[in-house]
Short mmCIF file of C-alpha atoms in Angstrom, two decimals:
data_model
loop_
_atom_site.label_atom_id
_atom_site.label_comp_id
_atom_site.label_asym_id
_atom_site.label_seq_id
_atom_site.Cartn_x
_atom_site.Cartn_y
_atom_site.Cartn_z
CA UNK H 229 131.70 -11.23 330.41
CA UNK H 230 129.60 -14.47 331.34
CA UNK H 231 133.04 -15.98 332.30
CA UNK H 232 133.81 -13.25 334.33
CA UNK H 233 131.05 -13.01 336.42
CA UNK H 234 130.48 -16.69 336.60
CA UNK H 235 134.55 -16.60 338.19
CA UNK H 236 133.51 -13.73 340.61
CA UNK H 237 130.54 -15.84 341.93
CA UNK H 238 132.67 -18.75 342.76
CA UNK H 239 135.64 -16.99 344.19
CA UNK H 240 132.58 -15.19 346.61
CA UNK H 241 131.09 -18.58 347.57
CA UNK H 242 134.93 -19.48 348.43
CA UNK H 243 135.52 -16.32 350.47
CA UNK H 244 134.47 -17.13 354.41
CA UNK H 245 132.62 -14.44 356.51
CA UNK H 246 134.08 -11.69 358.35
CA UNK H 247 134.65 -12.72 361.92
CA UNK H 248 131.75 -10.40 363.38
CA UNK H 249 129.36 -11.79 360.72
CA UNK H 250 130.10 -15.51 362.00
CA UNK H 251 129.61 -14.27 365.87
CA UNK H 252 126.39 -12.74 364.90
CA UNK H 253 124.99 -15.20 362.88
CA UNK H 254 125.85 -18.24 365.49
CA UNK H 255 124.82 -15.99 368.49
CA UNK H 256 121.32 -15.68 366.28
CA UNK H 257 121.29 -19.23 366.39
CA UNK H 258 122.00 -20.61 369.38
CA UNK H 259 119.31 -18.04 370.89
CA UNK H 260 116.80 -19.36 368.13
CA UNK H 261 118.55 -23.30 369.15
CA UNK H 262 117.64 -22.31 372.90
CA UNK H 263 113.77 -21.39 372.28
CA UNK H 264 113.24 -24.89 370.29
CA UNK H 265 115.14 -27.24 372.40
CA UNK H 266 116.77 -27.97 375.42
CA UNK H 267 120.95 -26.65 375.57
CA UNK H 268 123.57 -26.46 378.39
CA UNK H 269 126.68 -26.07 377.61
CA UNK H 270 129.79 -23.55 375.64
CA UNK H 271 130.27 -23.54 372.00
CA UNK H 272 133.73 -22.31 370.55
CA UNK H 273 133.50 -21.60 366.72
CA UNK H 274 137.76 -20.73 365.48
CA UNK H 275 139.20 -20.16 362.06
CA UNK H 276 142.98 -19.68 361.96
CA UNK H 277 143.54 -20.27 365.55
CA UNK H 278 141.24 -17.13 366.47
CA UNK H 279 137.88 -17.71 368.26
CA UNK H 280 135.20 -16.41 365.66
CA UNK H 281 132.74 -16.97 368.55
CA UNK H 282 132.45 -18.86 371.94
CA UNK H 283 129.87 -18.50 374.49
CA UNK H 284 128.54 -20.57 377.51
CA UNK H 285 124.60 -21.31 377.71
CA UNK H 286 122.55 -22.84 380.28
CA UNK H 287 123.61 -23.26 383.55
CA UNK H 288 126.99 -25.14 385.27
CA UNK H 289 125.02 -25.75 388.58
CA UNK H 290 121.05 -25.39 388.34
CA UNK H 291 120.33 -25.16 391.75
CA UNK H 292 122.92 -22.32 392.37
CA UNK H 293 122.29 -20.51 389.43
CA UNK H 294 125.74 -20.70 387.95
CA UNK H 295 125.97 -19.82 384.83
CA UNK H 296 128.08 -21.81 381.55
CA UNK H 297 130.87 -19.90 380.41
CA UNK H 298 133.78 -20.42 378.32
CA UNK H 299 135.65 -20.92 381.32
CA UNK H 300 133.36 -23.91 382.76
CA UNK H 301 135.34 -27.32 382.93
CA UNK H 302 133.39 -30.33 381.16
CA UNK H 303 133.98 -33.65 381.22
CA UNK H 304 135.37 -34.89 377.78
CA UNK H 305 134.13 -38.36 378.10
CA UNK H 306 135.57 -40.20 374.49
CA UNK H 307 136.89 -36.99 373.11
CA UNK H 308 139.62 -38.29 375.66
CA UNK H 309 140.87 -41.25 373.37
CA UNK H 310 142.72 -38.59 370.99
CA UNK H 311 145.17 -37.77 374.03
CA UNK H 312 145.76 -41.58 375.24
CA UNK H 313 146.55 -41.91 371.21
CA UNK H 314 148.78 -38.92 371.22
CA UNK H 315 150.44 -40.05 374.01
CA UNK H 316 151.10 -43.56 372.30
CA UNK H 317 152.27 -41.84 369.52
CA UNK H 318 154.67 -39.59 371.23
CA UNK H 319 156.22 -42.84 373.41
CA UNK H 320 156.72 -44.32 369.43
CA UNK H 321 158.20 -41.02 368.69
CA UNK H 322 161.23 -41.70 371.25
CA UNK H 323 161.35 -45.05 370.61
CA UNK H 324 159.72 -46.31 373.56
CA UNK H 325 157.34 -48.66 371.47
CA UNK H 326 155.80 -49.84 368.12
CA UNK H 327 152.20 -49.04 367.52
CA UNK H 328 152.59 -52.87 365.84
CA UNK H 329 153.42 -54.16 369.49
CA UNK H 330 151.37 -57.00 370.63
CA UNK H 331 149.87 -55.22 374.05
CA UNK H 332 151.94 -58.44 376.00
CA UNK H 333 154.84 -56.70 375.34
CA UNK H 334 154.35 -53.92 377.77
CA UNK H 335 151.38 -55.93 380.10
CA UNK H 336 152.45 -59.27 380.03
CA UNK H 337 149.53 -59.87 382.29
CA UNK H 338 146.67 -59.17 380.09
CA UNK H 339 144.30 -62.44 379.52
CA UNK H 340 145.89 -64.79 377.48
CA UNK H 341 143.34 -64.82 374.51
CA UNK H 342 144.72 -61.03 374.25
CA UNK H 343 148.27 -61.10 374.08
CA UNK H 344 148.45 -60.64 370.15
CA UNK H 345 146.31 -58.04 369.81
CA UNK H 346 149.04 -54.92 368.55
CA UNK H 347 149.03 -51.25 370.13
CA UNK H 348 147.50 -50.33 366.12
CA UNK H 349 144.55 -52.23 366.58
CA UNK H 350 143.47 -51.03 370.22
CA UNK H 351 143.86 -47.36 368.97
CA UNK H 352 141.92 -48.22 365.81
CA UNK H 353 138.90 -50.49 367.48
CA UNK H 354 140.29 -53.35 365.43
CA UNK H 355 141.16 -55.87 368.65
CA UNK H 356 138.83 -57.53 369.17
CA UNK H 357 138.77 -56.45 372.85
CA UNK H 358 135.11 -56.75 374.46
CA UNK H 359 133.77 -53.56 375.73
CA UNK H 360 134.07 -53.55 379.61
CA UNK H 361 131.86 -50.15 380.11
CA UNK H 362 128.66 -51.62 378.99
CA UNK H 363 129.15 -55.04 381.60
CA UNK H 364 130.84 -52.31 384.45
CA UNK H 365 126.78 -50.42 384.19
CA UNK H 366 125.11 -53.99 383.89
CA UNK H 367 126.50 -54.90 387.41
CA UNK H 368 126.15 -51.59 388.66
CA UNK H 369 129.53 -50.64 388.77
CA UNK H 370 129.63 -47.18 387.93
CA UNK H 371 129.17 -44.98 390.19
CA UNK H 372 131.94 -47.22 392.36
CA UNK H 373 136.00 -46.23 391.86
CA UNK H 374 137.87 -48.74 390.85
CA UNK H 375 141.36 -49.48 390.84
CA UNK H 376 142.55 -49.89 387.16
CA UNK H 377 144.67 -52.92 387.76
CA UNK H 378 140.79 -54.61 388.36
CA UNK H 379 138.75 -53.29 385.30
CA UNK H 380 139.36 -56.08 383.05
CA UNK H 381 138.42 -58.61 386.22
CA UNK H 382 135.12 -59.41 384.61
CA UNK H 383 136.31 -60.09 380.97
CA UNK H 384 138.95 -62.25 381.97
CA UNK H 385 137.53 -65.16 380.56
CA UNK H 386 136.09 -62.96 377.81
CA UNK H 387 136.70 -64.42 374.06
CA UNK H 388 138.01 -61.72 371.94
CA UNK H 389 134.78 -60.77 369.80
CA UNK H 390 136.71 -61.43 366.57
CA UNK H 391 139.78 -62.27 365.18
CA UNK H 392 141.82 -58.67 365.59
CA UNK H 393 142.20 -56.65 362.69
CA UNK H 394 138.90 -58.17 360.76
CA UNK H 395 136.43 -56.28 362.08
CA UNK H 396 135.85 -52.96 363.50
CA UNK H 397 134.08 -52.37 366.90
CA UNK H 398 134.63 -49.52 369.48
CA UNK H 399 135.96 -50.72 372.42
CA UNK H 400 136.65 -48.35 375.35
CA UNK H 401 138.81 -51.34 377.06
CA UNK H 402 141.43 -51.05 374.29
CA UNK H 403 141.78 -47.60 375.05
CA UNK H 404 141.96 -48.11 378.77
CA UNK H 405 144.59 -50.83 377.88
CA UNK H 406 146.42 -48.20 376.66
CA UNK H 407 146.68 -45.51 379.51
CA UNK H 408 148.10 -48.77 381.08
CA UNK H 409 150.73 -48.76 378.61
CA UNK H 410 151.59 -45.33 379.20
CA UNK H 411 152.21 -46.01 382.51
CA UNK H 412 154.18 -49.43 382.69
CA UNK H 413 156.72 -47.03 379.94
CA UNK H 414 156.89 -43.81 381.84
CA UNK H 415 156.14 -44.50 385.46
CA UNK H 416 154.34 -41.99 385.65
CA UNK H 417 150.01 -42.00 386.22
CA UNK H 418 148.20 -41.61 383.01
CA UNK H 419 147.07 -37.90 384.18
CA UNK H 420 150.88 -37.24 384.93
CA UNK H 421 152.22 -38.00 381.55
CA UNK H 422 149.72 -36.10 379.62
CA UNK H 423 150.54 -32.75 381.83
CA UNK H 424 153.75 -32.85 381.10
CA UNK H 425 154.00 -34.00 377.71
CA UNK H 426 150.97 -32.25 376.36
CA UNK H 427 148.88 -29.87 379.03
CA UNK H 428 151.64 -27.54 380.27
CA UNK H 429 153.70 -27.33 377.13
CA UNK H 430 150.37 -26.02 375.31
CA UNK H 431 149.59 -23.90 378.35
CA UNK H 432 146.25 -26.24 378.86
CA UNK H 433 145.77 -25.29 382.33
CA UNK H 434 141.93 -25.80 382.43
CA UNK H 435 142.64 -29.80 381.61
CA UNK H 436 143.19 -32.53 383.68
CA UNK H 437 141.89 -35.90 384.90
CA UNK H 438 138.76 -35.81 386.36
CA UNK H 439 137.75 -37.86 389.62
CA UNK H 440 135.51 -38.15 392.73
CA UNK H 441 137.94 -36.06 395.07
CA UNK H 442 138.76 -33.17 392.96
CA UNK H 443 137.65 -29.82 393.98
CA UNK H 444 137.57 -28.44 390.90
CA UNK H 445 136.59 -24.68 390.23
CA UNK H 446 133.93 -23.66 387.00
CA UNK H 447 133.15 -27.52 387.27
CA UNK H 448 129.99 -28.12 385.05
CA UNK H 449 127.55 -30.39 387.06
CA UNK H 450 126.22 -33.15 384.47
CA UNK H 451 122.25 -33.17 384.63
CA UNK H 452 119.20 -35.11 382.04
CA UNK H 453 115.45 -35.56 383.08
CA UNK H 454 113.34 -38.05 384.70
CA UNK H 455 109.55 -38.01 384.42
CA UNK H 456 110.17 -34.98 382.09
CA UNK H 457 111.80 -33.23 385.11
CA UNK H 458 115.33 -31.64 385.40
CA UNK H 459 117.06 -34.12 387.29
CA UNK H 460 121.15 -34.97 388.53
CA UNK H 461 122.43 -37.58 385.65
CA UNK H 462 123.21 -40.81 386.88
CA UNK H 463 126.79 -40.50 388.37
CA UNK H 464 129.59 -42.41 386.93
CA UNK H 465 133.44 -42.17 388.61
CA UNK H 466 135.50 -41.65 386.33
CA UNK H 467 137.97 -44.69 387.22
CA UNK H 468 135.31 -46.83 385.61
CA UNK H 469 136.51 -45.42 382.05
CA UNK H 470 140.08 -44.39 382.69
CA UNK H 471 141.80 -43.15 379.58
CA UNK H 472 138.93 -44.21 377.64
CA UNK H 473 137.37 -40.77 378.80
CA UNK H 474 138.24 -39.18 382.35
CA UNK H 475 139.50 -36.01 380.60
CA UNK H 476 138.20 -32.70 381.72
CA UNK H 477 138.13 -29.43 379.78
CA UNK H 478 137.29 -26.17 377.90
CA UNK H 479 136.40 -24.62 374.77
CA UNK H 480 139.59 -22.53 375.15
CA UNK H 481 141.84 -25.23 375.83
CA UNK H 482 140.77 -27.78 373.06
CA UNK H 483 141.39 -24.79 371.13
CA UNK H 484 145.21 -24.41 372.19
CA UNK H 485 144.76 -28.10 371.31
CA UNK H 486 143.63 -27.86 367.97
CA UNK H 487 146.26 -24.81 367.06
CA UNK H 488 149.64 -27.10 368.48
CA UNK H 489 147.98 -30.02 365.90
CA UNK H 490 149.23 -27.96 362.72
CA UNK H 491 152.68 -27.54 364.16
CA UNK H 492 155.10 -30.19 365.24
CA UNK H 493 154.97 -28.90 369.11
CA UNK H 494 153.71 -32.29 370.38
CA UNK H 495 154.36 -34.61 367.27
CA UNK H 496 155.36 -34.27 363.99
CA UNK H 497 152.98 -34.19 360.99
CA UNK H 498 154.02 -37.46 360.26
CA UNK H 499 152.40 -39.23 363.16
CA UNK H 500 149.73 -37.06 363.13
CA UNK H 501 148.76 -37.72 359.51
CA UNK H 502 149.29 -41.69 361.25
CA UNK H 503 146.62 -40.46 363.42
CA UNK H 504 144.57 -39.04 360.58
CA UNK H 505 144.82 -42.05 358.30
CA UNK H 506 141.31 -44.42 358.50
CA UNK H 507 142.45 -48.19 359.05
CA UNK H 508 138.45 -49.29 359.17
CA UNK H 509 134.70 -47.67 359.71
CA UNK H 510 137.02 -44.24 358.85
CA UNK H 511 138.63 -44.17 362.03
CA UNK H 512 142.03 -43.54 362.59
CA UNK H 513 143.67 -43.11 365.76
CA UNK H 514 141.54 -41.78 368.47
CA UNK H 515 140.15 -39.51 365.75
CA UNK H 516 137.01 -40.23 362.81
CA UNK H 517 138.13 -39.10 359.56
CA UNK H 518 135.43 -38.20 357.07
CA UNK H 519 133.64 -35.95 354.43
CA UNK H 520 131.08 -33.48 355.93
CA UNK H 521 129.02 -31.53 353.73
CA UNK H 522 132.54 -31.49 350.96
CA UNK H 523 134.76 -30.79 353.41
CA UNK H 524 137.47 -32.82 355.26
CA UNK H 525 136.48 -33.47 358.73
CA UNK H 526 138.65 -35.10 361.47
CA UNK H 527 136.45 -35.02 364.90
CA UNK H 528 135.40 -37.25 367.84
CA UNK H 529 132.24 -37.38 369.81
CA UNK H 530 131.89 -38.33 373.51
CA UNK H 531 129.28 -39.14 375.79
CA UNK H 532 128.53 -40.07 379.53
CA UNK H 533 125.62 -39.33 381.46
CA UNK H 534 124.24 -35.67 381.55
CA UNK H 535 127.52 -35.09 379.16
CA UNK H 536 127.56 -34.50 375.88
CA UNK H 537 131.04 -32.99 373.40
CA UNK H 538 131.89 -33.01 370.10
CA UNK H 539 135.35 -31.58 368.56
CA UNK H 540 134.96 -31.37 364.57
CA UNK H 541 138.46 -29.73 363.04
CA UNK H 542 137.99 -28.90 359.64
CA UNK H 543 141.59 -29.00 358.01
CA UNK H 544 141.54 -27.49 354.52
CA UNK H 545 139.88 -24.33 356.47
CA UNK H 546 141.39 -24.16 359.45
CA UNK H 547 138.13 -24.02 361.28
CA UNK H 548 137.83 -25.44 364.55
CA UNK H 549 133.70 -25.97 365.87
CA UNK H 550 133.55 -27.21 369.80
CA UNK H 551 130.73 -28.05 371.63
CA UNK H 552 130.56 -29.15 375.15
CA UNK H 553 127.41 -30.36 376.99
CA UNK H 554 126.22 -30.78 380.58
CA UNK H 555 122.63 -31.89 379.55
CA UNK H 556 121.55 -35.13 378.73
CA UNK H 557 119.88 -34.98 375.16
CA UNK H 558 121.40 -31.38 374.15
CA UNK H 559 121.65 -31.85 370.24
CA UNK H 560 125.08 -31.22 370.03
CA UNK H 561 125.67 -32.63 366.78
CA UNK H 562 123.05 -30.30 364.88
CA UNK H 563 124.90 -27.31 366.53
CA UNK H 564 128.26 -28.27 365.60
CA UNK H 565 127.01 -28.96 362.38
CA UNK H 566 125.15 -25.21 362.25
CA UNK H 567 128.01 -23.50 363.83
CA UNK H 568 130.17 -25.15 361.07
CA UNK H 569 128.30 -24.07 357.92
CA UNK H 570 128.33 -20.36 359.53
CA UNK H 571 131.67 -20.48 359.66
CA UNK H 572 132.22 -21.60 356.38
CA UNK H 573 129.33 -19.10 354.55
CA UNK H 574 127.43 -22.70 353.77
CA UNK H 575 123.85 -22.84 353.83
CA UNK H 576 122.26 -23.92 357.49
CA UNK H 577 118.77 -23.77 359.28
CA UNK H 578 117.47 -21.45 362.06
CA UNK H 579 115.38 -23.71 364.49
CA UNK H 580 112.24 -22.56 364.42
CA UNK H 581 109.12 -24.05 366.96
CA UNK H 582 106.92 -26.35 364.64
CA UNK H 583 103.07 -27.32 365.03
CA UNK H 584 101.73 -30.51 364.67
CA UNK H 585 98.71 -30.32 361.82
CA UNK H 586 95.31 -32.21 361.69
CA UNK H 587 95.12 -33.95 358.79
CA UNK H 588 93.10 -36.91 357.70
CA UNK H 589 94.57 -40.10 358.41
CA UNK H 590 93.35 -41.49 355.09
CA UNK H 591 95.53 -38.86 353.56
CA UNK H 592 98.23 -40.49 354.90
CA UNK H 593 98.29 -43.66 352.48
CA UNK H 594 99.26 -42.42 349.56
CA UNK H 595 102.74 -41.65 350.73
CA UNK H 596 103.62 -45.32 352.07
CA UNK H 597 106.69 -46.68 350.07
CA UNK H 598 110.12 -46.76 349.07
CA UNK H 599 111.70 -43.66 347.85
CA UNK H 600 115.07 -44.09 346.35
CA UNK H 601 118.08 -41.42 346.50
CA UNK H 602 120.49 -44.00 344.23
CA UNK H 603 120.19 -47.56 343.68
CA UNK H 604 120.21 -49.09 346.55
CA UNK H 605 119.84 -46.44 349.06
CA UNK H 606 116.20 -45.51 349.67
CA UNK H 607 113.95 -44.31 352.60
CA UNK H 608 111.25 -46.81 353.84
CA UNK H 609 108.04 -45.06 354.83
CA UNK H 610 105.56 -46.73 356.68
CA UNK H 611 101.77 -46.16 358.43
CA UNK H 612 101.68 -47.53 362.27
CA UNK H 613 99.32 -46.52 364.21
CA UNK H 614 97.68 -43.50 362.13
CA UNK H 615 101.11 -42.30 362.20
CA UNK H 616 103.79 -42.47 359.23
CA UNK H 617 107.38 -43.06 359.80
CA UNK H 618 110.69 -42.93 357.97
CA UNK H 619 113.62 -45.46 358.17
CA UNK H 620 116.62 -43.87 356.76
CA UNK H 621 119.15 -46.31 354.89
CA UNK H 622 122.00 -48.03 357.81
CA UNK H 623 119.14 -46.74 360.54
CA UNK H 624 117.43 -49.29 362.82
CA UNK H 625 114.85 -46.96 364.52
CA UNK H 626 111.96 -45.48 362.46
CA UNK H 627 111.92 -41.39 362.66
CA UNK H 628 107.37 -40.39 363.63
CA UNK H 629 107.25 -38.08 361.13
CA UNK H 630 104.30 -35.35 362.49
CA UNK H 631 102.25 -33.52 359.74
CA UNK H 632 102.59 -29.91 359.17
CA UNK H 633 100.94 -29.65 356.26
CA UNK H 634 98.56 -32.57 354.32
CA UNK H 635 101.80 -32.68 352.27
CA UNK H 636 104.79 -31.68 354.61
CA UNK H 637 106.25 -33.50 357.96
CA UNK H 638 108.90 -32.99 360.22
CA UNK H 639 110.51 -35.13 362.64
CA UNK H 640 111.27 -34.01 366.37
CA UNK H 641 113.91 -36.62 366.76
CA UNK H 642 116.08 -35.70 363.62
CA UNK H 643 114.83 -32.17 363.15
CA UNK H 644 114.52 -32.75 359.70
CA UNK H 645 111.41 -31.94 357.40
CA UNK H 646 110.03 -34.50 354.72
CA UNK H 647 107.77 -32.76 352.01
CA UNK H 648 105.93 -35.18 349.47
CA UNK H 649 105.65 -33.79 346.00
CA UNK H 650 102.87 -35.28 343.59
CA UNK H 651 102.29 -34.68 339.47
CA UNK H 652 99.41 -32.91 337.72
CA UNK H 653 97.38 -35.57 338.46
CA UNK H 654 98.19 -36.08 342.32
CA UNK H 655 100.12 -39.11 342.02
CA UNK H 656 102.99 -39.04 345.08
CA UNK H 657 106.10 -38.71 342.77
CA UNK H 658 108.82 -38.45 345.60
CA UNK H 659 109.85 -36.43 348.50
CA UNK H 660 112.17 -33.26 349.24
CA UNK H 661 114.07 -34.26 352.71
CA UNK H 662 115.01 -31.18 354.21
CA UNK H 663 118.44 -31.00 356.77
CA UNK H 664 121.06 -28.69 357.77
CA UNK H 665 120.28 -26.45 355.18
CA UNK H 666 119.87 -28.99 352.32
CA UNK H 667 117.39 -30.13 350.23
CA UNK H 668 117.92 -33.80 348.86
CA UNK H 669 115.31 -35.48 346.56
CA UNK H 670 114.55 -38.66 346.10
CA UNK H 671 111.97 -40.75 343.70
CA UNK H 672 109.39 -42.90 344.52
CA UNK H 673 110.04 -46.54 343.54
CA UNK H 674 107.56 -48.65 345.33
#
């Protein structure tokens, strides 16, 4: 009988939530996500190639009053990269080229010191290539158009930052290397080939290339803050980025996007498992391939000013989470990750408004130390300035952690909570680190 109901229980936890369950619950949360913290944007939760839930919040033009809706157009920023790989893999498909290609091959005019860098490595940010976007906002380039014969002007005499395929580093010039690829094949513009290989065939008709002289309807304006005001986002043309991330779109269409991916409508699942397959840092090709939480997840981030997006396909579920930002400093990545575990029945937390305790400073000494998860992977807490603060392991930035209780703290930045637990005696012991849901305990060492 134990064995029975011990069976039942697992098969339950395995069983997802009806649809109208998951559109409650992540309605619930992004109104609960909208009293805590700045949002702007739509949201698309799928499983099985249905929408579960999808919504627009905030506002596509403040100063109109236009509302976000599933229909607003966002800018993609590096969520574009997955396209310019399709579309390499696609030219590979017909023959047209060898991801193994040296890039000379097909530009024979690219700087010298880059002419064995292969098609693979751009796609997996294994060149080498130095990042042009970073040098473009250093000289004030951005909000200029630029022609994309002339985007690489400035790194011509540019070493390659290591020997390609050592290392990895994200470079959005190897991916703008590639739309140039594209085009020297086809003859066609980079915007061109990806309609009519990959927009109209999946009846993507909200998706395009973006730029300055488009007059574009449900266009989401991109916005942040200065001196804690709502303000425009600095502007960037999107020529300055290319096929590294000039894509616009909508939760509907990245949907159509995601469905076509488990068929062989725009490639077959052999080059898209190519796609899927981590060469270093777990990225593939124009995609990050990872564990989230147990699960499989193959997603990309992107980001430009006053933009924020994040596509997160979950595989061995079928569940598709989008989230699409016109607001600088929107957490995206804690709502796809919310909007995830709803989908899948997981555990996940309601954002709730917190309030900063008095406690004693003295109080505070006790907890300083090292508290280890494994060997080898431990928190550092520290006391600066009457105020504690957390370095998580592969972090460079300490988190303020801001007392709730004398024994609990939570962290605006990370939205996490840290509570310290102590023995009989009152000796500090360890600490419960509280996130998405998840408790995770580790011991004090030091």
């Amino acid at each position: 009988m134990i064995k029975v109901l011990v069976v039942f229980a697992l098969m339950k936890m395995m069983v997802p939530p009806p649809p109208a369950t998951v559109a409650k619950r992540a309605d619930e949360y992004m109104q609960a996500r909208l009293k805590v913290s700045k949002f702007s944007g739509a949201v698309l939760v799928a499983r099985d190639g249905v929408p579960l839930f999808a919504k627009g919040y905030g506002f596509a033009n403040y100063e109109h009053d236009v509302p976000n809706t599933t229909q607003t157009k966002f800018r993609l920023a590096s969520v574009s990269k997955q396209f310019t790989a399709a579309g390499i893999m696609i030219l590979e498909k017909e023959g047209k080229l060898r991801v193994d290609d040296p890039v000379s091959k097909h530009l024979p005019n690219v700087p010298d010191k880059w002419k064995d860098v292969t098609l693979h490595q751009l796609m997996s940010h294994t060149s080498g290539v130095p990042e042009n976007l970073s040098k473009a906002l250093i000289k004030g380039m951005w909000p200029q158009p630029i022609e994309k014969e002339r985007l690489f002007d400035h790194l011509k005499e540019s070493p390659l930052d290591f020997k390609p395929g050592e290392k990895w580093s994200y470079s959005n010039t190897g991916y703008a290397l590639l739309g140039q690829v594209i085009e020297k094949i086809t003859g066609l513009s980079y915007g061109d080939f990806l309609k009519v290989r990959i927009f109209e065939p999946l009846g993507m008709h909200d998706t395009g290339i973006d730029n300055r002289r488009l007059v574009l309807k449900n266009r989401a304006n991109n916005y942040g803050t200065f001196m804690g005001q709502l303000s425009h986002a600095i502007y960037i043309d999107l020529s300055q980025v290319y096929s590294a991330g000039s894509m616009y779109s909508t939760v509907g269409d990245l949907l159509k996007w995601d469905n076509a991916l488990y068929t062989d409508t725009i490639l077959p699942q052999s080059s898209l498992e190519r796609m899927w397959t981590p060469v270093k840092n777990g990225y593939g090709y124009g995609w990050l391939i990872h564990r989230r939480f147990g699960r499989l997840r193959i997603n990309h981030t992107g980001g430009l000013p006053g933009c924020h997006t994040f596509v997160n396909r979950y595989p061995g579920s079928h569940v598709l989470v989008a989230v699409l930002c016109n607001l600088e400093g929107s957490p995206f990545d804690k709502v796809a990750d919310a909007l995830a575990a709803i989908a899948h029945g997981d555990p996940y937390d309601v954002p709730v408004v917190r309030v900063e305790a008095k406690i004693d400073p003295k109080i505070l000494d006790k907890y300083v130390g090292e508290y280890e998860l494994r060997p080898k992977v431990a928190i550092q807490i520290t006391k600066e300035d009457e105020k504690l603060r957390a370095k998580f392991p592969n972090q460079n930035s300490r988190l303020i952690m801001t007392p709730e209780s004398e024994t609990k703290f939570f962290t605006k930045a990370a939205e996490l909570t840290i509570a310290f637990e102590k023995d009989d005696k009152g000796k500090v012991t360890g600490i419960v680190v509280h996130d998405v849901g998840r408790d995770q305990r580790w011991k004090k060492v030091k």
